[in-house]
Amino acid sequence: MTAPDKLDKVVTVARADQAGAARNLQEQQAHHSRNNDQLNQLRRFADEYEQQLREMSASGMAAAQLQDYRQFLSNLNDAIRLQLSTVAESTEKLQQQRQDWMQKSLQTSTLEDFVTRRRILAQEHAERVEQRAVDERFNAGFVPPGQEPPGSGT
């Protein structure tokens, strides 16, 4: 296996790693979005429930019912705090996935640039070798004016 073939395989693996990191990032972004959506939904629900409690308290409600509403709101606020923690963890994981993808993208790009430069250098070298061979063939058959070609036998 030649060096360019080996490098092509390395680039192929790097591209696959980058694609995997991109998929992981996309999945984490979706997960993070769902977590944020759930947090926002809990907050909206808590706001609505608090508004209902204020309206019902103003019109008068039984003490047991008031206690039930307050307990429910307390549980809802606990769920919001828990979801805030989940969102924070999700944010951290999203940052890690983004860093991983960026690192793999940079590695892939660097490898691709390296392989491209090697190919260009190899092509330039091949062209120089070919030009040298053409020059040598031309010079081998060149006879300066006023001289006889070798082997003409005068």
Short mmCIF file of C-alpha atoms in Angstrom, two decimals:
data_model
loop_
_atom_site.label_atom_id
_atom_site.label_comp_id
_atom_site.label_asym_id
_atom_site.label_seq_id
_atom_site.Cartn_x
_atom_site.Cartn_y
_atom_site.Cartn_z
CA MET A 1 0.00 0.00 0.00
CA THR A 2 1.42 3.36 -0.99
CA ALA A 3 1.65 6.34 1.34
CA PRO A 4 -1.15 8.23 -0.47
CA ASP A 5 -3.42 5.18 -0.16
CA LYS A 6 -2.71 4.97 3.57
CA LEU A 7 -3.36 8.68 3.96
CA ASP A 8 -6.64 8.36 2.04
CA LYS A 9 -7.74 5.72 4.54
CA VAL A 10 -6.78 7.99 7.44
CA VAL A 11 -8.79 10.83 5.88
CA THR A 12 -11.75 8.48 5.37
CA VAL A 13 -11.65 7.48 9.04
CA ALA A 14 -11.34 11.13 10.08
CA ARG A 15 -14.36 12.03 7.94
CA ALA A 16 -16.36 9.21 9.53
CA ASP A 17 -15.36 10.43 13.00
CA GLN A 18 -16.38 13.96 12.06
CA ALA A 19 -19.73 12.74 10.72
CA GLY A 20 -20.32 10.77 13.93
CA ALA A 21 -19.49 13.83 16.02
CA ALA A 22 -21.89 15.89 13.89
CA ARG A 23 -24.67 13.33 14.47
CA ASN A 24 -23.96 13.35 18.22
CA LEU A 25 -24.05 17.14 18.24
CA GLN A 26 -27.33 17.17 16.35
CA GLU A 27 -28.85 14.65 18.77
CA GLN A 28 -27.64 16.64 21.78
CA GLN A 29 -29.04 19.85 20.28
CA ALA A 30 -32.43 18.17 19.87
CA HIS A 31 -32.27 16.79 23.42
CA HIS A 32 -31.31 20.22 24.76
CA SER A 33 -34.16 21.83 22.85
CA ARG A 34 -36.64 19.32 24.28
CA ASN A 35 -35.33 20.02 27.80
CA ASN A 36 -35.74 23.78 27.27
CA ASP A 37 -39.21 23.28 25.83
CA GLN A 38 -40.20 21.23 28.86
CA LEU A 39 -38.83 23.89 31.21
CA ASN A 40 -40.75 26.61 29.40
CA GLN A 41 -43.89 24.52 29.51
CA LEU A 42 -43.51 24.01 33.26
CA ARG A 43 -42.99 27.74 33.77
CA ARG A 44 -46.05 28.62 31.68
CA PHE A 45 -48.12 26.09 33.60
CA ALA A 46 -46.90 27.50 36.93
CA ASP A 47 -47.73 31.03 35.80
CA GLU A 48 -51.21 29.99 34.70
CA TYR A 49 -51.80 28.06 37.91
CA GLU A 50 -50.64 31.01 40.05
CA GLN A 51 -52.99 33.29 38.10
CA GLN A 52 -55.87 30.86 38.73
CA LEU A 53 -54.98 30.74 42.42
CA ARG A 54 -54.99 34.55 42.66
CA GLU A 55 -58.36 34.76 40.91
CA MET A 56 -59.90 32.02 43.04
CA SER A 57 -58.46 33.50 46.25
CA ALA A 58 -59.97 36.88 45.40
CA SER A 59 -63.39 35.34 44.95
CA GLY A 60 -63.04 33.20 48.06
CA MET A 61 -62.12 29.54 48.36
CA ALA A 62 -62.06 26.90 51.06
CA ALA A 63 -58.92 26.60 53.19
CA ALA A 64 -58.41 22.96 52.14
CA GLN A 65 -58.63 23.90 48.47
CA LEU A 66 -56.17 26.78 49.03
CA GLN A 67 -53.77 24.38 50.75
CA ASP A 68 -54.08 21.92 47.81
CA TYR A 69 -53.29 24.68 45.32
CA ARG A 70 -50.28 25.81 47.34
CA GLN A 71 -48.99 22.24 47.65
CA PHE A 72 -49.43 21.71 43.92
CA LEU A 73 -47.55 24.95 43.16
CA SER A 74 -44.79 23.89 45.53
CA ASN A 75 -44.49 20.58 43.69
CA LEU A 76 -44.53 22.41 40.37
CA ASN A 77 -41.75 24.74 41.53
CA ASP A 78 -39.73 21.69 42.62
CA ALA A 79 -40.19 20.26 39.12
CA ILE A 80 -39.03 23.57 37.63
CA ARG A 81 -35.88 23.54 39.79
CA LEU A 82 -35.19 19.96 38.76
CA GLN A 83 -35.73 20.84 35.09
CA LEU A 84 -33.39 23.83 35.46
CA SER A 85 -30.73 21.42 36.65
CA THR A 86 -31.46 19.12 33.71
CA VAL A 87 -31.16 22.04 31.28
CA ALA A 88 -27.85 23.08 32.85
CA GLU A 89 -26.49 19.54 32.42
CA SER A 90 -27.82 19.45 28.89
CA THR A 91 -26.12 22.77 28.13
CA GLU A 92 -22.81 21.40 29.37
CA LYS A 93 -23.15 18.22 27.30
CA LEU A 94 -24.07 20.32 24.26
CA GLN A 95 -20.91 22.39 24.72
CA GLN A 96 -18.84 19.20 24.99
CA GLN A 97 -20.40 17.78 21.84
CA ARG A 98 -19.81 21.06 20.00
CA GLN A 99 -16.14 21.07 21.09
CA ASP A 100 -15.75 17.44 20.00
CA TRP A 101 -17.26 18.17 16.59
CA MET A 102 -15.10 21.27 16.13
CA GLN A 103 -11.96 19.34 17.05
CA LYS A 104 -12.80 16.50 14.68
CA SER A 105 -13.67 18.97 11.91
CA LEU A 106 -10.32 20.70 12.36
CA GLN A 107 -8.47 17.37 12.32
CA THR A 108 -10.27 16.30 9.15
CA SER A 109 -9.61 19.61 7.45
CA THR A 110 -5.94 19.50 8.42
CA LEU A 111 -5.57 15.96 7.10
CA GLU A 112 -7.35 16.82 3.85
CA ASP A 113 -5.09 19.85 3.36
CA PHE A 114 -2.01 17.72 4.05
CA VAL A 115 -3.07 15.06 1.54
CA THR A 116 -3.82 17.74 -1.06
CA ARG A 117 -0.39 19.33 -0.54
CA ARG A 118 1.31 15.93 -0.85
CA ARG A 119 -0.52 15.22 -4.09
CA ILE A 120 0.46 18.61 -5.51
CA LEU A 121 4.08 18.07 -4.53
CA ALA A 122 4.07 14.56 -6.01
CA GLN A 123 2.57 15.91 -9.25
CA GLU A 124 5.15 18.69 -9.41
CA HIS A 125 7.94 16.16 -8.79
CA ALA A 126 6.61 13.88 -11.53
CA GLU A 127 6.47 16.82 -13.94
CA ARG A 128 10.09 17.78 -13.11
CA VAL A 129 11.25 14.18 -13.65
CA GLU A 130 9.40 14.04 -16.95
CA GLN A 131 10.84 17.40 -18.05
CA ARG A 132 14.34 16.25 -17.08
CA ALA A 133 13.90 13.08 -19.18
CA VAL A 134 12.66 15.14 -22.16
CA ASP A 135 15.60 17.52 -21.77
CA GLU A 136 18.07 14.62 -21.62
CA ARG A 137 16.60 13.02 -24.74
CA PHE A 138 16.71 16.33 -26.56
CA ASN A 139 20.27 17.05 -25.45
CA ALA A 140 21.42 13.53 -26.39
CA GLY A 141 20.33 14.07 -30.00
CA PHE A 142 21.38 17.71 -30.28
CA VAL A 143 24.33 18.43 -32.59
CA PRO A 144 25.77 21.94 -32.45
CA PRO A 145 26.09 23.66 -35.83
CA GLY A 146 29.31 22.80 -37.66
CA GLN A 147 29.75 19.43 -35.98
CA GLU A 148 28.85 16.05 -37.30
CA PRO A 149 26.52 13.79 -35.36
CA PRO A 150 28.28 11.01 -33.49
CA GLY A 151 28.58 7.79 -35.42
CA SER A 152 28.29 9.50 -38.84
CA GLY A 153 31.79 8.14 -39.58
CA THR A 154 33.70 10.76 -41.54
#
